[in-house]
mmCIF file of C-alpha atoms in Angstrom:
data_model
loop_
_atom_site.group_PDB
_atom_site.id
_atom_site.type_symbol
_atom_site.label_atom_id
_atom_site.label_comp_id
_atom_site.label_asym_id
_atom_site.label_seq_id
_atom_site.Cartn_x
_atom_site.Cartn_y
_atom_site.Cartn_z
ATOM 1 C CA MET A 1 1.815 21.204 19.002
ATOM 2 C CA ARG A 2 3.370 20.961 15.553
ATOM 3 C CA ILE A 3 3.781 17.638 13.779
ATOM 4 C CA PHE A 4 5.552 17.193 10.448
ATOM 5 C CA ILE A 5 4.503 14.111 8.421
ATOM 6 C CA SER A 6 6.391 12.717 5.431
ATOM 7 C CA THR A 7 4.947 10.115 3.093
ATOM 8 C CA GLY A 8 4.418 9.488 -0.626
ATOM 9 C CA GLU A 9 2.507 7.549 -3.266
ATOM 10 C CA VAL A 10 -1.219 6.801 -3.308
ATOM 11 C CA SER A 11 -1.130 4.351 -0.388
ATOM 12 C CA GLY A 12 0.931 6.699 1.823
ATOM 13 C CA ASP A 13 -1.578 9.500 1.236
ATOM 14 C CA LEU A 14 -4.420 7.166 2.274
ATOM 15 C CA GLN A 15 -2.640 5.889 5.403
ATOM 16 C CA GLY A 16 -1.597 9.427 6.303
ATOM 17 C CA SER A 17 -5.173 10.694 6.038
ATOM 18 C CA LEU A 18 -6.515 7.917 8.294
ATOM 19 C CA LEU A 19 -3.836 8.667 10.885
ATOM 20 C CA ILE A 20 -4.375 12.449 10.765
ATOM 21 C CA ALA A 21 -8.086 11.948 11.504
ATOM 22 C CA ALA A 22 -7.150 9.772 14.515
ATOM 23 C CA LEU A 23 -4.492 12.273 15.703
ATOM 24 C CA LYS A 24 -7.072 15.077 15.626
ATOM 25 C CA ARG A 25 -9.579 12.932 17.576
ATOM 26 C CA GLN A 26 -7.036 11.957 20.227
ATOM 27 C CA ALA A 27 -5.608 15.495 20.477
ATOM 28 C CA LEU A 28 -9.088 16.919 21.020
ATOM 29 C CA ALA A 29 -9.705 14.401 23.811
ATOM 30 C CA ALA A 30 -6.375 15.389 25.420
ATOM 31 C CA GLY A 31 -7.072 19.126 25.077
ATOM 32 C CA LEU A 32 -4.239 19.585 22.571
ATOM 33 C CA GLU A 33 -4.232 21.764 19.500
ATOM 34 C CA LEU A 34 -2.366 20.232 16.558
ATOM 35 C CA GLU A 35 -0.846 21.855 13.518
ATOM 36 C CA ILE A 36 0.109 19.309 10.856
ATOM 37 C CA VAL A 37 2.373 20.106 7.885
ATOM 38 C CA ALA A 38 3.098 17.265 5.478
ATOM 39 C CA LEU A 39 4.497 15.777 2.329
ATOM 40 C CA GLY A 40 1.468 13.885 1.029
ATOM 41 C CA GLY A 41 -1.560 14.281 -1.184
ATOM 42 C CA GLU A 42 -5.219 15.297 -1.494
ATOM 43 C CA LYS A 43 -6.549 12.834 1.083
ATOM 44 C CA MET A 44 -4.175 14.153 3.760
ATOM 45 C CA ALA A 45 -5.101 17.731 2.851
ATOM 46 C CA ALA A 46 -8.798 16.833 3.217
ATOM 47 C CA ALA A 47 -8.026 15.331 6.648
ATOM 48 C CA GLY A 48 -6.586 18.671 7.800
ATOM 49 C CA ALA A 49 -2.877 18.751 6.893
ATOM 50 C CA THR A 50 -1.136 21.673 5.205
ATOM 51 C CA ILE A 51 0.619 20.056 2.236
ATOM 52 C CA LEU A 52 4.179 21.280 1.735
ATOM 53 C CA GLY A 53 4.684 19.095 -1.375
ATOM 54 C CA ASP A 54 2.370 16.705 -3.263
ATOM 55 C CA THR A 55 4.133 13.330 -3.260
ATOM 56 C CA SER A 56 1.140 11.120 -4.099
ATOM 57 C CA HIS A 57 2.295 10.932 -7.751
ATOM 58 C CA ILE A 58 5.977 10.339 -6.978
ATOM 59 C CA GLY A 59 6.633 6.644 -6.609
ATOM 60 C CA SER A 60 8.099 3.556 -8.219
ATOM 61 C CA MET A 61 9.303 0.044 -7.504
ATOM 62 C CA GLY A 62 12.721 -1.049 -8.728
ATOM 63 C CA LEU A 63 16.069 0.433 -9.717
ATOM 64 C CA LEU A 64 15.568 1.589 -13.304
ATOM 65 C CA GLU A 65 11.930 2.412 -12.613
ATOM 66 C CA SER A 66 12.934 4.957 -9.958
ATOM 67 C CA LEU A 67 15.248 6.969 -12.277
ATOM 68 C CA PRO A 68 12.522 9.316 -13.661
ATOM 69 C CA TYR A 69 11.548 10.137 -10.066
ATOM 70 C CA LEU A 70 15.073 10.799 -8.809
ATOM 71 C CA VAL A 71 15.032 14.573 -9.370
ATOM 72 C CA PRO A 72 11.430 15.152 -8.105
ATOM 73 C CA THR A 73 12.239 13.022 -5.033
ATOM 74 C CA LEU A 74 15.447 14.946 -4.277
ATOM 75 C CA LEU A 75 13.659 18.277 -4.739
ATOM 76 C CA VAL A 76 10.817 17.363 -2.392
ATOM 77 C CA GLN A 77 13.287 15.976 0.157
ATOM 78 C CA ARG A 78 15.317 19.196 -0.016
ATOM 79 C CA LYS A 79 12.147 21.267 0.392
ATOM 80 C CA ALA A 80 11.170 19.256 3.478
ATOM 81 C CA ILE A 81 14.613 19.617 5.065
ATOM 82 C CA ALA A 82 14.655 23.394 4.378
ATOM 83 C CA TYR A 83 11.245 23.654 6.050
ATOM 84 C CA LEU A 84 12.354 21.606 9.075
ATOM 85 C CA LYS A 85 15.459 23.764 9.440
ATOM 86 C CA GLN A 86 13.390 26.959 9.494
ATOM 87 C CA ASN A 87 10.439 25.529 11.460
ATOM 88 C CA PRO A 88 11.561 22.744 13.815
ATOM 89 C CA PRO A 89 8.389 20.805 14.751
ATOM 90 C CA ASP A 90 7.579 19.126 18.064
ATOM 91 C CA LEU A 91 7.600 15.715 16.354
ATOM 92 C CA VAL A 92 8.393 14.178 12.961
ATOM 93 C CA LEU A 93 6.264 11.287 11.714
ATOM 94 C CA LEU A 94 7.540 9.196 8.787
ATOM 95 C CA ILE A 95 5.188 6.867 6.892
ATOM 96 C CA ASP A 96 6.764 4.257 4.554
ATOM 97 C CA TYR A 97 8.323 6.126 1.521
ATOM 98 C CA MET A 98 11.810 4.815 2.116
ATOM 99 C CA GLY A 99 14.085 6.980 -0.096
ATOM 100 C CA PRO A 100 13.054 10.480 1.046
ATOM 101 C CA ASN A 101 12.326 9.376 4.614
ATOM 102 C CA LEU A 102 15.816 7.945 5.106
ATOM 103 C CA GLY A 103 17.179 11.372 4.167
ATOM 104 C CA ILE A 104 14.743 13.262 6.406
ATOM 105 C CA GLY A 105 15.308 10.889 9.344
ATOM 106 C CA THR A 106 19.096 11.185 9.032
ATOM 107 C CA TYR A 107 18.815 14.998 8.896
ATOM 108 C CA MET A 108 16.740 14.985 12.110
ATOM 109 C CA GLN A 109 19.255 12.723 13.864
ATOM 110 C CA GLN A 110 22.196 14.960 12.911
ATOM 111 C CA HIS A 111 20.685 18.452 13.203
ATOM 112 C CA LEU A 112 17.577 18.267 15.407
ATOM 113 C CA PRO A 113 18.294 15.291 17.693
ATOM 114 C CA LYS A 114 15.942 16.531 20.435
ATOM 115 C CA VAL A 115 12.875 16.320 18.144
ATOM 116 C CA PRO A 116 11.368 12.811 18.418
ATOM 117 C CA VAL A 117 11.032 10.830 15.191
ATOM 118 C CA VAL A 118 8.299 8.187 14.895
ATOM 119 C CA TYR A 119 8.236 5.710 11.983
ATOM 120 C CA TYR A 120 4.787 4.304 11.191
ATOM 121 C CA ILE A 121 4.589 1.601 8.500
ATOM 122 C CA ALA A 122 8.346 1.114 8.199
ATOM 123 C CA PRO A 123 9.879 0.127 4.826
ATOM 124 C CA GLN A 124 9.613 -3.632 4.311
ATOM 125 C CA GLU A 125 13.232 -4.328 5.173
ATOM 126 C CA TRP A 126 12.009 -7.419 7.006
ATOM 127 C CA VAL A 127 10.895 -8.856 3.643
ATOM 128 C CA TRP A 128 13.536 -7.882 1.110
ATOM 129 C CA SER A 129 16.563 -6.402 2.853
ATOM 130 C CA VAL A 130 19.835 -7.511 1.226
ATOM 131 C CA SER A 131 21.927 -5.892 3.991
ATOM 132 C CA LEU A 132 21.321 -4.294 7.377
ATOM 133 C CA ARG A 133 22.562 -0.870 6.210
ATOM 134 C CA ASN A 134 19.155 0.767 5.760
ATOM 135 C CA THR A 135 17.693 -1.099 8.723
ATOM 136 C CA ASN A 136 20.449 0.296 10.955
ATOM 137 C CA ARG A 137 19.812 3.814 9.662
ATOM 138 C CA ILE A 138 16.094 3.507 10.423
ATOM 139 C CA VAL A 139 16.765 2.150 13.918
ATOM 140 C CA GLY A 140 19.399 4.869 14.464
ATOM 141 C CA PHE A 141 17.159 7.880 13.833
ATOM 142 C CA THR A 142 13.815 6.468 15.037
ATOM 143 C CA ASN A 143 12.725 7.045 18.634
ATOM 144 C CA LYS A 144 9.621 4.902 18.216
ATOM 145 C CA LEU A 145 8.617 2.469 15.481
ATOM 146 C CA LEU A 146 4.922 1.624 15.109
ATOM 147 C CA ALA A 147 4.683 -1.712 13.308
ATOM 148 C CA ILE A 148 1.617 -2.858 11.375
ATOM 149 C CA PHE A 149 2.761 -6.484 10.841
ATOM 150 C CA PRO A 150 3.797 -8.862 13.662
ATOM 151 C CA GLU A 151 6.864 -9.984 11.653
ATOM 152 C CA GLU A 152 7.869 -6.355 11.048
ATOM 153 C CA ALA A 153 7.695 -5.718 14.827
ATOM 154 C CA ARG A 154 9.834 -8.781 15.563
ATOM 155 C CA TYR A 155 12.461 -7.866 12.946
ATOM 156 C CA PHE A 156 12.978 -4.252 14.029
ATOM 157 C CA ARG A 157 12.858 -5.116 17.737
ATOM 158 C CA GLN A 158 15.600 -7.661 17.096
ATOM 159 C CA GLN A 159 17.689 -4.912 15.477
ATOM 160 C CA GLY A 160 17.333 -2.682 18.547
ATOM 161 C CA ALA A 161 14.350 -0.433 17.761
ATOM 162 C CA ASP A 162 11.754 0.629 20.344
ATOM 163 C CA VAL A 163 8.737 -1.023 18.714
ATOM 164 C CA SER A 164 4.988 -1.130 19.352
ATOM 165 C CA TRP A 165 2.789 -3.368 17.199
ATOM 166 C CA VAL A 166 -0.442 -1.427 16.620
ATOM 167 C CA GLY A 167 -2.049 -3.599 13.908
ATOM 168 C CA HIS A 168 -2.944 -2.765 10.305
ATOM 169 C CA PRO A 169 -4.924 0.453 9.608
ATOM 170 C CA LEU A 170 -7.023 -1.246 6.927
ATOM 171 C CA VAL A 171 -8.842 -3.103 9.711
ATOM 172 C CA ASP A 172 -10.307 0.293 10.649
ATOM 173 C CA ARG A 173 -10.904 1.459 7.080
ATOM 174 C CA MET A 174 -12.847 -1.655 6.097
ATOM 175 C CA GLN A 175 -15.300 -1.135 8.981
ATOM 176 C CA THR A 176 -17.031 1.493 6.846
ATOM 177 C CA ALA A 177 -17.228 -0.663 3.701
ATOM 178 C CA PRO A 178 -20.776 -1.239 2.419
ATOM 179 C CA SER A 179 -22.338 -4.706 2.318
ATOM 180 C CA ARG A 180 -22.277 -6.619 -0.981
ATOM 181 C CA GLN A 181 -25.985 -5.832 -1.476
ATOM 182 C CA GLU A 182 -25.542 -2.092 -0.778
ATOM 183 C CA ALA A 183 -22.463 -1.867 -3.011
ATOM 184 C CA ARG A 184 -24.183 -3.636 -5.901
ATOM 185 C CA ALA A 185 -27.255 -1.427 -5.582
ATOM 186 C CA LYS A 186 -25.081 1.700 -5.618
ATOM 187 C CA LEU A 187 -23.106 0.558 -8.679
ATOM 188 C CA GLY A 188 -26.160 -0.844 -10.460
ATOM 189 C CA ILE A 189 -24.906 -4.452 -10.538
ATOM 190 C CA SER A 190 -27.646 -7.095 -10.645
ATOM 191 C CA PRO A 191 -27.442 -9.877 -7.976
ATOM 192 C CA GLU A 192 -26.729 -12.614 -10.577
ATOM 193 C CA ALA A 193 -24.048 -10.713 -12.571
ATOM 194 C CA ILE A 194 -20.373 -11.725 -12.241
ATOM 195 C CA ALA A 195 -18.405 -8.614 -11.247
ATOM 196 C CA ILE A 196 -14.614 -8.765 -11.501
ATOM 197 C CA ALA A 197 -12.413 -5.961 -10.182
ATOM 198 C CA LEU A 198 -9.292 -5.168 -12.202
ATOM 199 C CA LEU A 199 -6.549 -3.276 -10.357
ATOM 200 C CA PRO A 200 -3.681 -2.825 -12.804
ATOM 201 C CA ALA A 201 -1.901 0.287 -11.503
ATOM 202 C CA SER A 202 -1.253 2.810 -8.752
ATOM 203 C CA ARG A 203 2.158 3.750 -10.227
ATOM 204 C CA HIS A 204 2.983 4.875 -13.773
ATOM 205 C CA GLN A 205 5.341 1.951 -14.423
ATOM 206 C CA GLU A 206 2.489 -0.503 -13.736
ATOM 207 C CA LEU A 207 0.519 0.832 -16.699
ATOM 208 C CA LYS A 208 3.403 -0.410 -18.870
ATOM 209 C CA TYR A 209 4.285 -3.701 -17.167
ATOM 210 C CA LEU A 210 0.967 -4.896 -15.689
ATOM 211 C CA LEU A 211 -1.976 -3.404 -17.540
ATOM 212 C CA PRO A 212 -1.444 -5.298 -20.842
ATOM 213 C CA VAL A 213 -1.134 -8.745 -19.227
ATOM 214 C CA ILE A 214 -4.092 -8.167 -16.866
ATOM 215 C CA PHE A 215 -6.307 -6.896 -19.723
ATOM 216 C CA GLN A 216 -5.217 -9.771 -21.965
ATOM 217 C CA ALA A 217 -6.290 -12.271 -19.281
ATOM 218 C CA ALA A 218 -9.565 -10.365 -18.809
ATOM 219 C CA GLN A 219 -10.276 -10.598 -22.553
ATOM 220 C CA THR A 220 -10.105 -14.426 -22.462
ATOM 221 C CA ILE A 221 -12.123 -14.664 -19.224
ATOM 222 C CA GLN A 222 -14.804 -12.512 -20.867
ATOM 223 C CA ALA A 223 -14.914 -14.884 -23.846
ATOM 224 C CA LYS A 224 -15.315 -17.884 -21.506
ATOM 225 C CA LEU A 225 -17.874 -16.215 -19.217
ATOM 226 C CA PRO A 226 -20.052 -13.849 -21.308
ATOM 227 C CA GLU A 227 -21.974 -12.636 -18.221
ATOM 228 C CA VAL A 228 -18.811 -11.065 -16.758
ATOM 229 C CA HIS A 229 -18.459 -7.302 -16.329
ATOM 230 C CA PHE A 230 -15.184 -5.695 -15.208
ATOM 231 C CA TRP A 231 -14.914 -2.817 -12.748
ATOM 232 C CA ILE A 232 -11.779 -0.667 -12.579
ATOM 233 C CA PRO A 233 -11.430 1.817 -9.701
ATOM 234 C CA LEU A 234 -8.951 4.584 -10.534
ATOM 235 C CA SER A 235 -6.115 5.162 -8.082
ATOM 236 C CA LEU A 236 -5.086 8.372 -9.885
ATOM 237 C CA GLU A 237 -7.314 10.394 -12.223
ATOM 238 C CA GLU A 238 -4.431 10.738 -14.729
ATOM 239 C CA PHE A 239 -4.653 6.962 -15.369
ATOM 240 C CA ARG A 240 -8.168 7.272 -16.844
ATOM 241 C CA GLU A 241 -7.011 7.844 -20.431
ATOM 242 C CA PRO A 242 -4.497 4.938 -20.714
ATOM 243 C CA ILE A 243 -6.962 2.600 -18.970
ATOM 244 C CA ALA A 244 -9.823 3.652 -21.289
ATOM 245 C CA ALA A 245 -7.538 3.076 -24.295
ATOM 246 C CA GLY A 246 -6.683 -0.408 -22.955
ATOM 247 C CA ILE A 247 -10.369 -1.265 -22.474
ATOM 248 C CA GLN A 248 -11.021 -0.352 -26.100
ATOM 249 C CA ARG A 249 -7.958 -2.216 -27.386
ATOM 250 C CA TYR A 250 -8.908 -5.458 -25.652
ATOM 251 C CA GLY A 251 -12.668 -5.065 -26.212
ATOM 252 C CA LEU A 252 -13.552 -5.364 -22.532
ATOM 253 C CA ARG A 253 -16.981 -4.809 -21.038
ATOM 254 C CA ALA A 254 -15.657 -2.590 -18.278
ATOM 255 C CA THR A 255 -16.619 0.415 -16.180
ATOM 256 C CA VAL A 256 -14.021 2.834 -14.795
ATOM 257 C CA VAL A 257 -14.955 4.554 -11.517
ATOM 258 C CA SER A 258 -13.430 7.265 -9.307
ATOM 259 C CA ASP A 259 -13.671 7.418 -5.488
ATOM 260 C CA GLN A 260 -15.680 4.188 -5.298
ATOM 261 C CA GLN A 261 -12.964 1.642 -4.615
ATOM 262 C CA LYS A 262 -14.635 0.303 -1.461
ATOM 263 C CA GLU A 263 -17.943 -0.138 -3.316
ATOM 264 C CA VAL A 264 -16.236 -2.015 -6.169
ATOM 265 C CA PHE A 265 -14.387 -4.301 -3.730
ATOM 266 C CA ALA A 266 -17.528 -4.995 -1.689
ATOM 267 C CA ALA A 267 -19.511 -5.812 -4.853
ATOM 268 C CA ALA A 268 -16.866 -7.963 -6.572
ATOM 269 C CA ASP A 269 -16.932 -11.747 -6.965
ATOM 270 C CA PHE A 270 -13.252 -11.832 -7.829
ATOM 271 C CA ALA A 271 -10.249 -9.570 -8.550
ATOM 272 C CA ILE A 272 -7.133 -9.567 -10.714
ATOM 273 C CA THR A 273 -4.762 -7.181 -9.033
ATOM 274 C CA LYS A 274 -1.260 -5.800 -8.763
ATOM 275 C CA SER A 275 0.620 -6.605 -5.581
ATOM 276 C CA GLY A 276 0.101 -4.093 -2.780
ATOM 277 C CA THR A 277 -2.157 -2.820 -0.019
ATOM 278 C CA VAL A 278 -5.227 -3.518 -2.169
ATOM 279 C CA ASN A 279 -4.608 -7.261 -1.650
ATOM 280 C CA LEU A 280 -5.397 -6.844 2.050
ATOM 281 C CA GLU A 281 -8.465 -4.684 1.345
ATOM 282 C CA LEU A 282 -9.840 -7.398 -0.946
ATOM 283 C CA ALA A 283 -9.056 -10.116 1.608
ATOM 284 C CA LEU A 284 -10.828 -8.189 4.381
ATOM 285 C CA LEU A 285 -13.924 -8.080 2.156
ATOM 286 C CA ASN A 286 -13.641 -11.803 1.298
ATOM 287 C CA VAL A 287 -12.901 -11.293 -2.410
ATOM 288 C CA PRO A 288 -10.805 -14.126 -3.958
ATOM 289 C CA GLN A 289 -7.958 -12.694 -6.032
ATOM 290 C CA VAL A 290 -5.015 -13.399 -8.296
ATOM 291 C CA VAL A 291 -1.969 -11.181 -7.725
ATOM 292 C CA VAL A 292 0.567 -10.236 -10.403
ATOM 293 C CA TYR A 293 3.706 -8.102 -10.493
ATOM 294 C CA ARG A 294 6.382 -7.284 -13.035
ATOM 295 C CA LEU A 295 9.405 -4.999 -12.983
ATOM 296 C CA ASN A 296 11.684 -3.943 -15.812
ATOM 297 C CA PRO A 297 13.493 -7.208 -16.790
ATOM 298 C CA ILE A 298 16.880 -5.525 -16.207
ATOM 299 C CA THR A 299 15.850 -4.538 -12.657
ATOM 300 C CA ALA A 300 14.746 -8.119 -11.979
ATOM 301 C CA TRP A 301 18.042 -9.492 -13.328
ATOM 302 C CA ILE A 302 20.124 -7.098 -11.178
ATOM 303 C CA ALA A 303 18.069 -7.963 -8.075
ATOM 304 C CA ARG A 304 18.531 -11.701 -8.600
ATOM 305 C CA ASN A 305 22.087 -11.893 -9.870
ATOM 306 C CA ILE A 306 23.972 -8.936 -8.401
ATOM 307 C CA LEU A 307 22.080 -8.011 -5.228
ATOM 308 C CA LYS A 308 21.224 -11.708 -4.691
ATOM 309 C CA GLY A 309 17.836 -10.638 -3.420
ATOM 310 C CA SER A 310 14.878 -12.962 -3.067
ATOM 311 C CA ILE A 311 11.483 -12.474 -1.497
ATOM 312 C CA PRO A 312 9.260 -15.223 -0.103
ATOM 313 C CA PHE A 313 6.101 -13.505 -1.416
ATOM 314 C CA ALA A 314 5.111 -10.159 -2.919
ATOM 315 C CA SER A 315 1.500 -9.952 -1.748
ATOM 316 C CA PRO A 316 1.044 -8.805 1.876
ATOM 317 C CA THR A 317 -1.825 -11.307 2.074
ATOM 318 C CA ASN A 318 0.681 -14.153 1.685
ATOM 319 C CA LEU A 319 3.469 -12.412 3.630
ATOM 320 C CA LEU A 320 1.303 -12.192 6.744
ATOM 321 C CA VAL A 321 1.059 -15.973 7.067
ATOM 322 C CA MET A 322 4.241 -16.768 5.096
ATOM 323 C CA ARG A 323 2.439 -19.140 2.734
ATOM 324 C CA GLU A 324 0.494 -18.784 -0.497
ATOM 325 C CA ILE A 325 -3.167 -18.209 0.265
ATOM 326 C CA VAL A 326 -3.759 -16.235 -2.948
ATOM 327 C CA PRO A 327 -2.050 -17.188 -6.240
ATOM 328 C CA GLU A 328 0.681 -14.710 -7.136
ATOM 329 C CA PHE A 329 2.619 -14.578 -10.388
ATOM 330 C CA LEU A 330 5.803 -12.530 -10.505
ATOM 331 C CA GLN A 331 7.985 -11.460 -13.414
ATOM 332 C CA GLU A 332 8.216 -14.319 -16.031
ATOM 333 C CA GLN A 333 5.367 -16.169 -14.315
ATOM 334 C CA ALA A 334 3.051 -13.159 -14.750
ATOM 335 C CA THR A 335 1.504 -14.413 -18.000
ATOM 336 C CA ALA A 336 -2.075 -14.175 -19.231
ATOM 337 C CA GLU A 337 -2.240 -18.005 -19.334
ATOM 338 C CA ASN A 338 -1.309 -18.352 -15.657
ATOM 339 C CA ILE A 339 -3.739 -15.617 -14.604
ATOM 340 C CA ILE A 340 -6.586 -17.170 -16.625
ATOM 341 C CA GLN A 341 -6.020 -20.666 -15.209
ATOM 342 C CA ALA A 342 -5.952 -19.449 -11.587
ATOM 343 C CA ALA A 343 -8.899 -17.084 -12.148
ATOM 344 C CA MET A 344 -11.151 -19.725 -13.720
ATOM 345 C CA GLU A 345 -10.427 -22.126 -10.869
ATOM 346 C CA LEU A 346 -11.349 -19.536 -8.231
ATOM 347 C CA LEU A 347 -14.448 -18.474 -10.179
ATOM 348 C CA LEU A 348 -15.780 -21.942 -10.965
ATOM 349 C CA ASN A 349 -14.468 -24.239 -8.201
ATOM 350 C CA PRO A 350 -16.519 -23.697 -4.989
ATOM 351 C CA ASP A 351 -14.030 -25.744 -2.890
ATOM 352 C CA LYS A 352 -11.103 -23.581 -3.983
ATOM 353 C CA ARG A 353 -13.116 -20.462 -3.222
ATOM 354 C CA GLN A 354 -14.090 -21.727 0.239
ATOM 355 C CA GLN A 355 -10.468 -22.564 1.019
ATOM 356 C CA THR A 356 -9.452 -19.002 0.124
ATOM 357 C CA LEU A 357 -12.118 -17.568 2.453
ATOM 358 C CA ALA A 358 -10.970 -19.866 5.286
ATOM 359 C CA ASP A 359 -7.350 -18.764 4.716
ATOM 360 C CA TYR A 360 -8.463 -15.114 4.814
ATOM 361 C CA GLN A 361 -9.896 -15.752 8.301
ATOM 362 C CA GLU A 362 -6.491 -17.019 9.477
ATOM 363 C CA MET A 363 -4.751 -14.010 7.905
ATOM 364 C CA ARG A 364 -7.065 -11.606 9.760
ATOM 365 C CA GLN A 365 -5.604 -12.724 13.097
ATOM 366 C CA CYS A 366 -2.291 -11.104 12.062
ATOM 367 C CA LEU A 367 -3.884 -7.713 11.393
ATOM 368 C CA GLY A 368 -4.839 -6.788 14.959
ATOM 369 C CA GLU A 369 -8.064 -5.475 16.479
ATOM 370 C CA VAL A 370 -10.160 -2.503 15.363
ATOM 371 C CA GLY A 371 -8.851 0.837 16.644
ATOM 372 C CA VAL A 372 -5.441 0.679 14.968
ATOM 373 C CA CYS A 373 -5.254 4.360 13.993
ATOM 374 C CA ASP A 374 -6.344 5.511 17.450
ATOM 375 C CA ARG A 375 -3.725 3.264 19.089
ATOM 376 C CA ALA A 376 -1.065 4.656 16.745
ATOM 377 C CA ALA A 377 -2.226 8.237 17.417
ATOM 378 C CA GLN A 378 -2.024 7.714 21.201
ATOM 379 C CA GLU A 379 1.525 6.347 20.882
ATOM 380 C CA ILE A 380 2.524 9.348 18.726
ATOM 381 C CA LEU A 381 1.003 11.942 21.064
ATOM 382 C CA GLN A 382 2.808 10.307 24.014
ATOM 383 C CA MET A 383 6.080 11.105 22.217
ATOM 384 C CA LEU A 384 5.360 14.853 22.148
ATOM 385 C CA PRO A 385 7.671 16.644 24.611
ATOM 386 C CA ASP A 386 4.863 18.044 26.835
ATOM 387 C CA MET A 387 2.964 14.754 26.887
ATOM 388 C CA ARG A 388 5.759 12.461 28.095
ATOM 389 C CA VAL A 389 5.236 10.913 31.509
#
């Protein structure tokens, strides 16, 4: 049975790899042999996919920010469609990655309508959609939508999609996280040291818009709390040089690590982080955090004034419960002063910290039970032509 998977960016590669492992497990149990070809990255390749195009580096947020990626995105989309035309699979699985996946999904609907299309981790239209145009396209070409958020499931079901809520895959991933003690021993962090995780970037644009303000805040926190040491897990190896230069510029006591993100999170007392999936990983490991995000000011102006877009929250941690359980500072509010104030309160005020941990417990209820990837894999395999009952 041949499955084609399309995803992009660092987070898509991670989610794809977790799902591929589950698909292989479930296929083995069902006596099926799977061949998986994908747009993705190294993690998906390690999980057993043949990578048609590496999309883990192609990604941006915003209008102007996406311009440098327009040509690479179109090329990879064209490559995928040419492959699908020559090698029609038994099933197409789309993971997030809205731009290319809208094109691939539409192609499948028009040219290979008998091949089922499953969307797992749909674009967050339920959060920031300014019209139903893209939502209707997704619903139109998707035979099954596997939602990871309850609100996402409700939104797409309301628009006419066949939806199953499977829960969030990070619930599975965090099961293998080390304990605080194990993580600290592995990283060489003494029990009394204050370890702060800094997560400034998983996209190139974030090095420009987020790294300076996060490092500036870290510089002041370091001056106020001399026992602090910062830990920076790399999302992409190519970010090592600009991050190292930033550490030097701001005089931070910081260690950059590769492939040890879970250890850093498990060991951390606190985190200053960009908005994204990492917010949920930190919450699942009970790490208080401050979330920041900035786009190009022109993009932000267009979104507010022309598209009339507004979002209730940026961090998925807050979106899950639709209230602020972690402080988030967006655009003009994303200043070093605001980050420092919120960080010092969470670091030094035990009541504030306890409230955050209690709120994390409530948030967990919206993430589903362990076994998310296996549930998703079972749903996907049921869509294969020979498996339908």
